[in-house]
Amino acid sequence: MKIIVNPLELKKYLKENNKTIGFVPTMGALHDGHITLIKEARKANQLVVVSIFVNPTQFLKGEDLDKYPKKDEADKQICEMSGVDVLFFPNANNIYTEDEVSLVAPSIRGYVLEGNSRPGHFNGVLTVVMKLLNIVTPTNAYFGKKDAQQLNLIKLMVKQLFMSVNIIAIDTVRDSDGLAMSSRNIYLSKNERAEALKISSSLYEASKLISNSILKVETIKDGMKKILNPLEIEYIEILNREFEYLDSVEIGNTIILVEAKVGKTRLLDNIWL
Ligand code: PAF
Protein backbone atom coordinates (compact mmCIF):
# COMPACT_ATOMS: atom_id res chain seq x y z
CA MET A 1 0.00 0.00 0.00
CA LYS A 2 1.27 3.43 -0.99
CA ILE A 3 0.83 6.30 1.52
CA ILE A 4 0.64 9.74 -0.07
CA VAL A 5 0.40 13.06 1.78
CA ASN A 6 0.57 15.54 -1.08
CA PRO A 7 -2.55 16.05 -3.24
CA LEU A 8 -0.59 16.86 -6.42
CA GLU A 9 1.58 13.76 -6.00
CA LEU A 10 -1.58 11.66 -5.59
CA LYS A 11 -3.16 13.20 -8.69
CA LYS A 12 -0.02 12.44 -10.72
CA TYR A 13 0.18 8.85 -9.44
CA LEU A 14 -3.48 8.15 -10.23
CA LYS A 15 -3.24 9.73 -13.68
CA GLU A 16 -0.22 7.59 -14.57
CA ASN A 17 -2.06 4.44 -13.45
CA ASN A 18 -5.16 5.17 -15.56
CA LYS A 19 -7.39 2.62 -13.76
CA THR A 20 -10.94 2.63 -12.43
CA ILE A 21 -10.83 4.09 -8.92
CA GLY A 22 -13.02 3.30 -5.92
CA PHE A 23 -12.69 6.01 -3.27
CA VAL A 24 -13.59 5.86 0.43
CA PRO A 25 -13.23 9.24 2.20
CA THR A 26 -12.94 8.96 5.99
CA MET A 27 -11.86 10.88 9.07
CA GLY A 28 -9.97 7.86 10.43
CA ALA A 29 -10.58 5.86 13.63
CA LEU A 30 -11.67 3.16 11.21
CA HIS A 31 -14.24 0.54 12.25
CA ASP A 32 -16.21 -2.27 10.57
CA GLY A 33 -18.46 0.31 8.88
CA HIS A 34 -15.45 1.73 7.03
CA ILE A 35 -14.10 -1.75 6.28
CA THR A 36 -17.43 -2.59 4.61
CA LEU A 37 -17.10 0.50 2.40
CA ILE A 38 -13.53 -0.51 1.48
CA LYS A 39 -14.62 -4.07 0.65
CA GLU A 40 -17.37 -2.78 -1.63
CA ALA A 41 -14.85 -0.49 -3.34
CA ARG A 42 -12.43 -3.44 -3.71
CA LYS A 43 -15.09 -5.56 -5.47
CA ALA A 44 -15.92 -3.02 -8.18
CA ASN A 45 -12.74 -1.06 -8.98
CA GLN A 46 -9.17 -1.69 -10.14
CA LEU A 47 -7.64 0.73 -7.61
CA VAL A 48 -8.92 1.50 -4.11
CA VAL A 49 -8.05 4.84 -2.52
CA VAL A 50 -8.92 5.68 1.10
CA SER A 51 -8.44 9.15 2.55
CA ILE A 52 -7.97 9.89 6.24
CA PHE A 53 -8.45 13.56 7.00
CA VAL A 54 -10.13 15.09 10.05
CA ASN A 55 -11.63 18.01 8.23
CA PRO A 56 -11.54 21.12 10.47
CA THR A 57 -14.13 23.08 8.48
CA GLN A 58 -16.97 20.67 9.28
CA PHE A 59 -16.56 21.10 13.06
CA LEU A 60 -18.32 24.00 14.75
CA LYS A 61 -16.64 26.06 17.49
CA GLY A 62 -16.67 24.06 20.74
CA GLU A 63 -17.15 20.70 19.00
CA ASP A 64 -14.81 17.73 19.31
CA LEU A 65 -12.22 18.62 16.60
CA ASP A 66 -9.32 18.56 19.08
CA LYS A 67 -10.32 15.32 20.72
CA TYR A 68 -11.63 13.51 17.63
CA PRO A 69 -10.27 9.93 17.97
CA LYS A 70 -6.93 9.39 16.20
CA LYS A 71 -5.68 5.87 15.52
CA ASP A 72 -3.18 6.45 12.74
CA GLU A 73 -1.12 3.28 13.09
CA ALA A 74 -4.15 0.99 13.54
CA ASP A 75 -5.86 2.72 10.60
CA LYS A 76 -2.85 2.12 8.35
CA GLN A 77 -2.88 -1.58 9.28
CA ILE A 78 -6.62 -1.87 8.68
CA CYS A 79 -6.21 -0.29 5.23
CA GLU A 80 -3.28 -2.55 4.37
CA MET A 81 -5.21 -5.66 5.47
CA SER A 82 -8.38 -4.60 3.64
CA GLY A 83 -6.56 -4.40 0.30
CA VAL A 84 -6.34 -0.61 -0.05
CA ASP A 85 -3.91 0.41 -2.82
CA VAL A 86 -3.39 4.04 -1.85
CA LEU A 87 -3.90 5.77 1.49
CA PHE A 88 -4.20 9.53 1.11
CA PHE A 89 -3.17 11.02 4.47
CA PRO A 90 -2.93 14.79 4.04
CA ASN A 91 -2.63 17.37 6.79
CA ALA A 92 -4.71 20.56 6.92
CA ASN A 93 -2.00 22.59 5.11
CA ASN A 94 -2.15 20.21 2.15
CA ILE A 95 -5.88 20.75 1.78
CA TYR A 96 -6.55 24.35 2.86
CA THR A 97 -4.72 27.61 2.25
CA GLU A 98 -5.86 31.13 3.13
CA ASP A 99 -8.85 33.07 1.83
CA GLU A 100 -10.45 29.94 0.49
CA VAL A 101 -13.11 29.32 -2.12
CA SER A 102 -15.73 27.18 -0.40
CA LEU A 103 -19.08 25.59 -1.09
CA VAL A 104 -22.31 26.57 0.64
CA ALA A 105 -24.87 23.85 1.42
CA PRO A 106 -28.39 24.41 0.05
CA SER A 107 -30.29 26.87 2.23
CA ILE A 108 -33.12 24.49 3.17
CA ARG A 109 -31.79 20.95 2.90
CA GLY A 110 -28.44 21.93 4.42
CA TYR A 111 -30.00 23.62 7.46
CA VAL A 112 -32.58 21.10 8.70
CA LEU A 113 -31.98 18.14 11.03
CA GLU A 114 -28.19 17.77 11.48
CA GLY A 115 -27.74 21.12 9.70
CA ASN A 116 -30.06 22.73 12.25
CA SER A 117 -28.17 21.22 15.21
CA ARG A 118 -24.83 22.10 13.54
CA PRO A 119 -25.36 25.19 11.34
CA GLY A 120 -22.62 25.43 8.70
CA HIS A 121 -21.46 21.82 9.22
CA PHE A 122 -22.49 20.78 5.72
CA ASN A 123 -20.63 23.72 4.10
CA GLY A 124 -17.45 22.16 5.47
CA VAL A 125 -18.47 18.63 4.46
CA LEU A 126 -19.34 19.60 0.88
CA THR A 127 -16.21 21.72 0.48
CA VAL A 128 -13.86 18.96 1.60
CA VAL A 129 -15.70 16.24 -0.33
CA MET A 130 -15.49 18.39 -3.48
CA LYS A 131 -11.74 18.89 -2.91
CA LEU A 132 -11.18 15.17 -2.26
CA LEU A 133 -13.21 14.14 -5.32
CA ASN A 134 -11.23 16.59 -7.47
CA ILE A 135 -7.94 15.23 -6.16
CA VAL A 136 -8.83 11.53 -6.52
CA THR A 137 -11.23 11.76 -9.54
CA PRO A 138 -12.77 8.41 -8.64
CA THR A 139 -15.07 6.32 -10.80
CA ASN A 140 -17.09 5.40 -7.69
CA ALA A 141 -17.11 7.02 -4.23
CA TYR A 142 -18.54 5.15 -1.23
CA PHE A 143 -20.51 6.69 1.65
CA GLY A 144 -22.43 5.11 4.55
CA LYS A 145 -26.22 5.41 4.82
CA LYS A 146 -25.78 6.18 8.52
CA ASP A 147 -24.96 9.79 7.60
CA ALA A 148 -28.09 9.93 5.48
CA GLN A 149 -28.31 13.72 5.21
CA GLN A 150 -24.63 14.01 4.29
CA LEU A 151 -25.18 11.33 1.63
CA ASN A 152 -28.25 13.15 0.29
CA LEU A 153 -26.38 16.46 0.05
CA ILE A 154 -23.34 14.90 -1.62
CA LYS A 155 -25.62 13.26 -4.21
CA LEU A 156 -27.30 16.62 -4.75
CA MET A 157 -23.92 18.36 -5.17
CA VAL A 158 -22.75 15.77 -7.71
CA LYS A 159 -26.01 16.13 -9.68
CA GLN A 160 -26.30 19.91 -9.50
CA LEU A 161 -22.63 20.57 -10.32
CA PHE A 162 -22.66 17.99 -13.16
CA MET A 163 -19.85 15.93 -11.65
CA SER A 164 -19.18 12.51 -13.18
CA VAL A 165 -18.46 10.34 -10.09
CA ASN A 166 -20.96 7.62 -9.07
CA ILE A 167 -21.97 7.96 -5.42
CA ILE A 168 -22.55 4.52 -3.91
CA ALA A 169 -24.59 4.26 -0.68
CA ILE A 170 -23.73 1.42 1.67
CA ASP A 171 -25.90 0.02 4.50
CA THR A 172 -25.13 0.90 8.11
CA VAL A 173 -23.05 -1.67 9.99
CA ARG A 174 -24.18 -2.42 13.56
CA ASP A 175 -22.63 -4.05 16.60
CA SER A 176 -24.32 -7.35 17.55
CA ASP A 177 -26.56 -5.49 20.04
CA GLY A 178 -27.84 -3.09 17.35
CA LEU A 179 -25.73 0.03 18.03
CA ALA A 180 -24.80 1.68 14.73
CA MET A 181 -21.01 1.80 14.33
CA SER A 182 -19.48 5.25 14.67
CA SER A 183 -16.01 6.54 15.48
CA ARG A 184 -17.69 8.63 18.20
CA ASN A 185 -18.96 5.52 20.08
CA ILE A 186 -15.53 5.54 21.71
CA TYR A 187 -16.67 8.54 23.83
CA LEU A 188 -19.41 6.47 25.54
CA SER A 189 -18.95 5.12 29.08
CA LYS A 190 -20.26 1.60 29.77
CA ASN A 191 -23.56 2.97 31.12
CA GLU A 192 -23.91 5.45 28.28
CA ARG A 193 -23.33 2.71 25.73
CA ALA A 194 -26.20 0.74 27.26
CA GLU A 195 -28.41 3.87 27.14
CA ALA A 196 -27.40 4.48 23.52
CA LEU A 197 -29.14 1.23 22.53
CA LYS A 198 -32.42 3.13 22.95
CA ILE A 199 -31.65 4.82 19.64
CA SER A 200 -31.62 1.65 17.53
CA SER A 201 -34.48 0.23 19.68
CA SER A 202 -36.61 3.27 18.80
CA LEU A 203 -36.01 2.53 15.10
CA TYR A 204 -36.93 -1.14 15.58
CA GLU A 205 -40.10 0.05 17.37
CA ALA A 206 -40.90 2.23 14.34
CA SER A 207 -40.49 -0.69 11.93
CA LYS A 208 -42.66 -2.87 14.22
CA LEU A 209 -45.42 -0.24 14.18
CA ILE A 210 -45.15 0.04 10.40
CA SER A 211 -45.34 -3.72 9.92
CA ASN A 212 -48.57 -3.54 11.99
CA SER A 213 -49.86 -1.07 9.34
CA ILE A 214 -49.43 2.03 11.53
CA LEU A 215 -48.18 4.49 8.93
CA LYS A 216 -49.04 7.91 10.40
CA VAL A 217 -45.81 9.81 11.00
CA GLU A 218 -46.94 11.48 14.25
CA THR A 219 -48.08 8.15 15.77
CA ILE A 220 -44.77 6.50 14.89
CA LYS A 221 -42.78 9.43 16.31
CA ASP A 222 -44.78 9.20 19.59
CA GLY A 223 -43.95 5.47 19.83
CA MET A 224 -40.27 6.22 19.25
CA LYS A 225 -40.17 9.03 21.85
CA LYS A 226 -41.40 6.60 24.53
CA ILE A 227 -38.49 4.26 23.81
CA LEU A 228 -35.94 7.09 23.68
CA ASN A 229 -37.01 8.55 27.04
CA PRO A 230 -35.08 10.02 28.97
CA LEU A 231 -32.46 10.72 26.27
CA GLU A 232 -32.23 14.29 25.00
CA ILE A 233 -33.73 14.03 21.51
CA GLU A 234 -32.25 16.47 18.96
CA TYR A 235 -34.69 15.29 16.29
CA ILE A 236 -36.80 12.42 15.07
CA GLU A 237 -37.91 12.79 11.45
CA ILE A 238 -39.68 10.61 8.94
CA LEU A 239 -38.89 11.75 5.41
CA ASN A 240 -38.93 10.46 1.87
CA ARG A 241 -35.69 9.61 0.06
CA GLU A 242 -35.53 13.18 -1.27
CA PHE A 243 -35.57 14.44 2.32
CA GLU A 244 -39.09 15.88 2.02
CA TYR A 245 -41.52 15.72 4.94
CA LEU A 246 -44.26 13.05 4.90
CA ASP A 247 -47.59 12.65 6.74
CA SER A 248 -47.61 8.89 6.24
CA VAL A 249 -44.83 6.39 5.64
CA GLU A 250 -44.39 5.40 1.98
CA ILE A 251 -42.94 1.90 1.94
CA GLY A 252 -39.89 1.83 -0.35
CA ASN A 253 -39.43 5.60 -0.15
CA THR A 254 -38.95 6.48 3.53
CA ILE A 255 -36.06 7.20 5.88
CA ILE A 256 -36.60 7.44 9.64
CA LEU A 257 -33.85 9.48 11.30
CA VAL A 258 -32.97 10.03 14.93
CA GLU A 259 -30.35 12.14 16.62
CA ALA A 260 -30.11 11.98 20.40
CA LYS A 261 -27.60 12.98 23.02
CA VAL A 262 -26.16 10.31 25.29
CA GLY A 263 -24.19 12.11 27.98
CA LYS A 264 -22.27 14.69 25.93
CA THR A 265 -22.17 12.59 22.77
CA ARG A 266 -24.60 13.20 19.93
CA LEU A 267 -25.44 9.98 18.10
CA LEU A 268 -27.20 9.56 14.76
CA ASP A 269 -29.03 6.58 13.38
CA ASN A 270 -31.65 5.85 10.75
CA ILE A 271 -33.48 3.11 8.87
CA TRP A 272 -34.48 3.06 5.24
CA LEU A 273 -37.89 1.53 4.53
O1 PAF B 1 -18.40 11.00 6.92
C1 PAF B 1 -17.23 11.42 7.14
O2 PAF B 1 -16.39 10.70 7.69
C2 PAF B 1 -16.86 12.83 6.73
O3 PAF B 1 -17.93 13.70 6.87
C3 PAF B 1 -16.27 12.91 5.31
C4 PAF B 1 -17.27 12.47 4.25
C5 PAF B 1 -15.03 12.03 5.21
C6 PAF B 1 -15.86 14.35 5.00
O4 PAF B 1 -14.92 14.84 5.91
Coordinates of C-alpha atoms and ligand atoms in Angstrom, one line a residue:
M1 CA 0.0 0.0 0.0
K2 CA 1.3 3.4 -1.0
I3 CA 0.8 6.3 1.5
I4 CA 0.6 9.7 -0.1
V5 CA 0.4 13.1 1.8
N6 CA 0.6 15.5 -1.1
P7 CA -2.6 16.1 -3.2
L8 CA -0.6 16.9 -6.4
E9 CA 1.6 13.8 -6.0
L10 CA -1.6 11.7 -5.6
K11 CA -3.2 13.2 -8.7
K12 CA 0.0 12.4 -10.7
Y13 CA 0.2 8.9 -9.4
L14 CA -3.5 8.1 -10.2
K15 CA -3.2 9.7 -13.7
E16 CA -0.2 7.6 -14.6
N17 CA -2.1 4.4 -13.4
N18 CA -5.2 5.2 -15.6
K19 CA -7.4 2.6 -13.8
T20 CA -10.9 2.6 -12.4
I21 CA -10.8 4.1 -8.9
G22 CA -13.0 3.3 -5.9
F23 CA -12.7 6.0 -3.3
V24 CA -13.6 5.9 0.4
P25 CA -13.2 9.2 2.2
T26 CA -12.9 9.0 6.0
M27 CA -11.9 10.9 9.1
G28 CA -10.0 7.9 10.4
A29 CA -10.6 5.9 13.6
L30 CA -11.7 3.2 11.2
H31 CA -14.2 0.5 12.3
D32 CA -16.2 -2.3 10.6
G33 CA -18.5 0.3 8.9
H34 CA -15.5 1.7 7.0
I35 CA -14.1 -1.8 6.3
T36 CA -17.4 -2.6 4.6
L37 CA -17.1 0.5 2.4
I38 CA -13.5 -0.5 1.5
K39 CA -14.6 -4.1 0.7
E40 CA -17.4 -2.8 -1.6
A41 CA -14.8 -0.5 -3.3
R42 CA -12.4 -3.4 -3.7
K43 CA -15.1 -5.6 -5.5
A44 CA -15.9 -3.0 -8.2
N45 CA -12.7 -1.1 -9.0
Q46 CA -9.2 -1.7 -10.1
L47 CA -7.6 0.7 -7.6
V48 CA -8.9 1.5 -4.1
V49 CA -8.1 4.8 -2.5
V50 CA -8.9 5.7 1.1
S51 CA -8.4 9.2 2.5
I52 CA -8.0 9.9 6.2
F53 CA -8.4 13.6 7.0
V54 CA -10.1 15.1 10.1
N55 CA -11.6 18.0 8.2
P56 CA -11.5 21.1 10.5
T57 CA -14.1 23.1 8.5
Q58 CA -17.0 20.7 9.3
F59 CA -16.6 21.1 13.1
L60 CA -18.3 24.0 14.7
K61 CA -16.6 26.1 17.5
G62 CA -16.7 24.1 20.7
E63 CA -17.2 20.7 19.0
D64 CA -14.8 17.7 19.3
L65 CA -12.2 18.6 16.6
D66 CA -9.3 18.6 19.1
K67 CA -10.3 15.3 20.7
Y68 CA -11.6 13.5 17.6
P69 CA -10.3 9.9 18.0
K70 CA -6.9 9.4 16.2
K71 CA -5.7 5.9 15.5
D72 CA -3.2 6.5 12.7
E73 CA -1.1 3.3 13.1
A74 CA -4.1 1.0 13.5
D75 CA -5.9 2.7 10.6
K76 CA -2.9 2.1 8.3
Q77 CA -2.9 -1.6 9.3
I78 CA -6.6 -1.9 8.7
C79 CA -6.2 -0.3 5.2
E80 CA -3.3 -2.6 4.4
M81 CA -5.2 -5.7 5.5
S82 CA -8.4 -4.6 3.6
G83 CA -6.6 -4.4 0.3
V84 CA -6.3 -0.6 0.0
D85 CA -3.9 0.4 -2.8
V86 CA -3.4 4.0 -1.9
L87 CA -3.9 5.8 1.5
F88 CA -4.2 9.5 1.1
F89 CA -3.2 11.0 4.5
P90 CA -2.9 14.8 4.0
N91 CA -2.6 17.4 6.8
A92 CA -4.7 20.6 6.9
N93 CA -2.0 22.6 5.1
N94 CA -2.1 20.2 2.1
I95 CA -5.9 20.8 1.8
Y96 CA -6.6 24.4 2.9
T97 CA -4.7 27.6 2.3
E98 CA -5.9 31.1 3.1
D99 CA -8.9 33.1 1.8
E100 CA -10.5 29.9 0.5
V101 CA -13.1 29.3 -2.1
S102 CA -15.7 27.2 -0.4
L103 CA -19.1 25.6 -1.1
V104 CA -22.3 26.6 0.6
A105 CA -24.9 23.9 1.4
P106 CA -28.4 24.4 0.1
S107 CA -30.3 26.9 2.2
I108 CA -33.1 24.5 3.2
R109 CA -31.8 20.9 2.9
G110 CA -28.4 21.9 4.4
Y111 CA -30.0 23.6 7.5
V112 CA -32.6 21.1 8.7
L113 CA -32.0 18.1 11.0
E114 CA -28.2 17.8 11.5
G115 CA -27.7 21.1 9.7
N116 CA -30.1 22.7 12.3
S117 CA -28.2 21.2 15.2
R118 CA -24.8 22.1 13.5
P119 CA -25.4 25.2 11.3
G120 CA -22.6 25.4 8.7
H121 CA -21.5 21.8 9.2
F122 CA -22.5 20.8 5.7
N123 CA -20.6 23.7 4.1
G124 CA -17.4 22.2 5.5
V125 CA -18.5 18.6 4.5
L126 CA -19.3 19.6 0.9
T127 CA -16.2 21.7 0.5
V128 CA -13.9 19.0 1.6
V129 CA -15.7 16.2 -0.3
M130 CA -15.5 18.4 -3.5
K131 CA -11.7 18.9 -2.9
L132 CA -11.2 15.2 -2.3
L133 CA -13.2 14.1 -5.3
N134 CA -11.2 16.6 -7.5
I135 CA -7.9 15.2 -6.2
V136 CA -8.8 11.5 -6.5
T137 CA -11.2 11.8 -9.5
P138 CA -12.8 8.4 -8.6
T139 CA -15.1 6.3 -10.8
N140 CA -17.1 5.4 -7.7
A141 CA -17.1 7.0 -4.2
Y142 CA -18.5 5.2 -1.2
F143 CA -20.5 6.7 1.7
G144 CA -22.4 5.1 4.5
K145 CA -26.2 5.4 4.8
K146 CA -25.8 6.2 8.5
D147 CA -25.0 9.8 7.6
A148 CA -28.1 9.9 5.5
Q149 CA -28.3 13.7 5.2
Q150 CA -24.6 14.0 4.3
L151 CA -25.2 11.3 1.6
N152 CA -28.3 13.1 0.3
L153 CA -26.4 16.5 0.0
I154 CA -23.3 14.9 -1.6
K155 CA -25.6 13.3 -4.2
L156 CA -27.3 16.6 -4.7
M157 CA -23.9 18.4 -5.2
V158 CA -22.8 15.8 -7.7
K159 CA -26.0 16.1 -9.7
Q160 CA -26.3 19.9 -9.5
L161 CA -22.6 20.6 -10.3
F162 CA -22.7 18.0 -13.2
M163 CA -19.9 15.9 -11.7
S164 CA -19.2 12.5 -13.2
V165 CA -18.5 10.3 -10.1
N166 CA -21.0 7.6 -9.1
I167 CA -22.0 8.0 -5.4
I168 CA -22.6 4.5 -3.9
A169 CA -24.6 4.3 -0.7
I170 CA -23.7 1.4 1.7
D171 CA -25.9 0.0 4.5
T172 CA -25.1 0.9 8.1
V173 CA -23.1 -1.7 10.0
R174 CA -24.2 -2.4 13.6
D175 CA -22.6 -4.0 16.6
S176 CA -24.3 -7.4 17.6
D177 CA -26.6 -5.5 20.0
G178 CA -27.8 -3.1 17.4
L179 CA -25.7 0.0 18.0
A180 CA -24.8 1.7 14.7
M181 CA -21.0 1.8 14.3
S182 CA -19.5 5.3 14.7
S183 CA -16.0 6.5 15.5
R184 CA -17.7 8.6 18.2
N185 CA -19.0 5.5 20.1
I186 CA -15.5 5.5 21.7
Y187 CA -16.7 8.5 23.8
L188 CA -19.4 6.5 25.5
S189 CA -18.9 5.1 29.1
K190 CA -20.3 1.6 29.8
N191 CA -23.6 3.0 31.1
E192 CA -23.9 5.5 28.3
R193 CA -23.3 2.7 25.7
A194 CA -26.2 0.7 27.3
E195 CA -28.4 3.9 27.1
A196 CA -27.4 4.5 23.5
L197 CA -29.1 1.2 22.5
K198 CA -32.4 3.1 23.0
I199 CA -31.7 4.8 19.6
S200 CA -31.6 1.6 17.5
S201 CA -34.5 0.2 19.7
S202 CA -36.6 3.3 18.8
L203 CA -36.0 2.5 15.1
Y204 CA -36.9 -1.1 15.6
E205 CA -40.1 0.1 17.4
A206 CA -40.9 2.2 14.3
S207 CA -40.5 -0.7 11.9
K208 CA -42.7 -2.9 14.2
L209 CA -45.4 -0.2 14.2
I210 CA -45.1 0.0 10.4
S211 CA -45.3 -3.7 9.9
N212 CA -48.6 -3.5 12.0
S213 CA -49.9 -1.1 9.3
I214 CA -49.4 2.0 11.5
L215 CA -48.2 4.5 8.9
K216 CA -49.0 7.9 10.4
V217 CA -45.8 9.8 11.0
E218 CA -46.9 11.5 14.2
T219 CA -48.1 8.1 15.8
I220 CA -44.8 6.5 14.9
K221 CA -42.8 9.4 16.3
D222 CA -44.8 9.2 19.6
G223 CA -43.9 5.5 19.8
M224 CA -40.3 6.2 19.2
K225 CA -40.2 9.0 21.8
K226 CA -41.4 6.6 24.5
I227 CA -38.5 4.3 23.8
L228 CA -35.9 7.1 23.7
N229 CA -37.0 8.5 27.0
P230 CA -35.1 10.0 29.0
L231 CA -32.5 10.7 26.3
E232 CA -32.2 14.3 25.0
I233 CA -33.7 14.0 21.5
E234 CA -32.3 16.5 19.0
Y235 CA -34.7 15.3 16.3
I236 CA -36.8 12.4 15.1
E237 CA -37.9 12.8 11.5
I238 CA -39.7 10.6 8.9
L239 CA -38.9 11.8 5.4
N240 CA -38.9 10.5 1.9
R241 CA -35.7 9.6 0.1
E242 CA -35.5 13.2 -1.3
F243 CA -35.6 14.4 2.3
E244 CA -39.1 15.9 2.0
Y245 CA -41.5 15.7 4.9
L246 CA -44.3 13.0 4.9
D247 CA -47.6 12.6 6.7
S248 CA -47.6 8.9 6.2
V249 CA -44.8 6.4 5.6
E250 CA -44.4 5.4 2.0
I251 CA -42.9 1.9 1.9
G252 CA -39.9 1.8 -0.3
N253 CA -39.4 5.6 -0.1
T254 CA -39.0 6.5 3.5
I255 CA -36.1 7.2 5.9
I256 CA -36.6 7.4 9.6
L257 CA -33.8 9.5 11.3
V258 CA -33.0 10.0 14.9
E259 CA -30.4 12.1 16.6
A260 CA -30.1 12.0 20.4
K261 CA -27.6 13.0 23.0
V262 CA -26.2 10.3 25.3
G263 CA -24.2 12.1 28.0
K264 CA -22.3 14.7 25.9
T265 CA -22.2 12.6 22.8
R266 CA -24.6 13.2 19.9
L267 CA -25.4 10.0 18.1
L268 CA -27.2 9.6 14.8
D269 CA -29.0 6.6 13.4
N270 CA -31.7 5.8 10.8
I271 CA -33.5 3.1 8.9
W272 CA -34.5 3.1 5.2
L273 CA -37.9 1.5 4.5
Ligands
PAF1 O1 -18.4 11.0 6.9 C1 -17.2 11.4 7.1 O2 -16.4 10.7 7.7 C2 -16.9 12.8 6.7 O3 -17.9 13.7 6.9 C3 -16.3 12.9 5.3 C4 -17.3 12.5 4.3 C5 -15.0 12.0 5.2 C6 -15.9 14.3 5.0 O4 -14.9 14.8 5.9

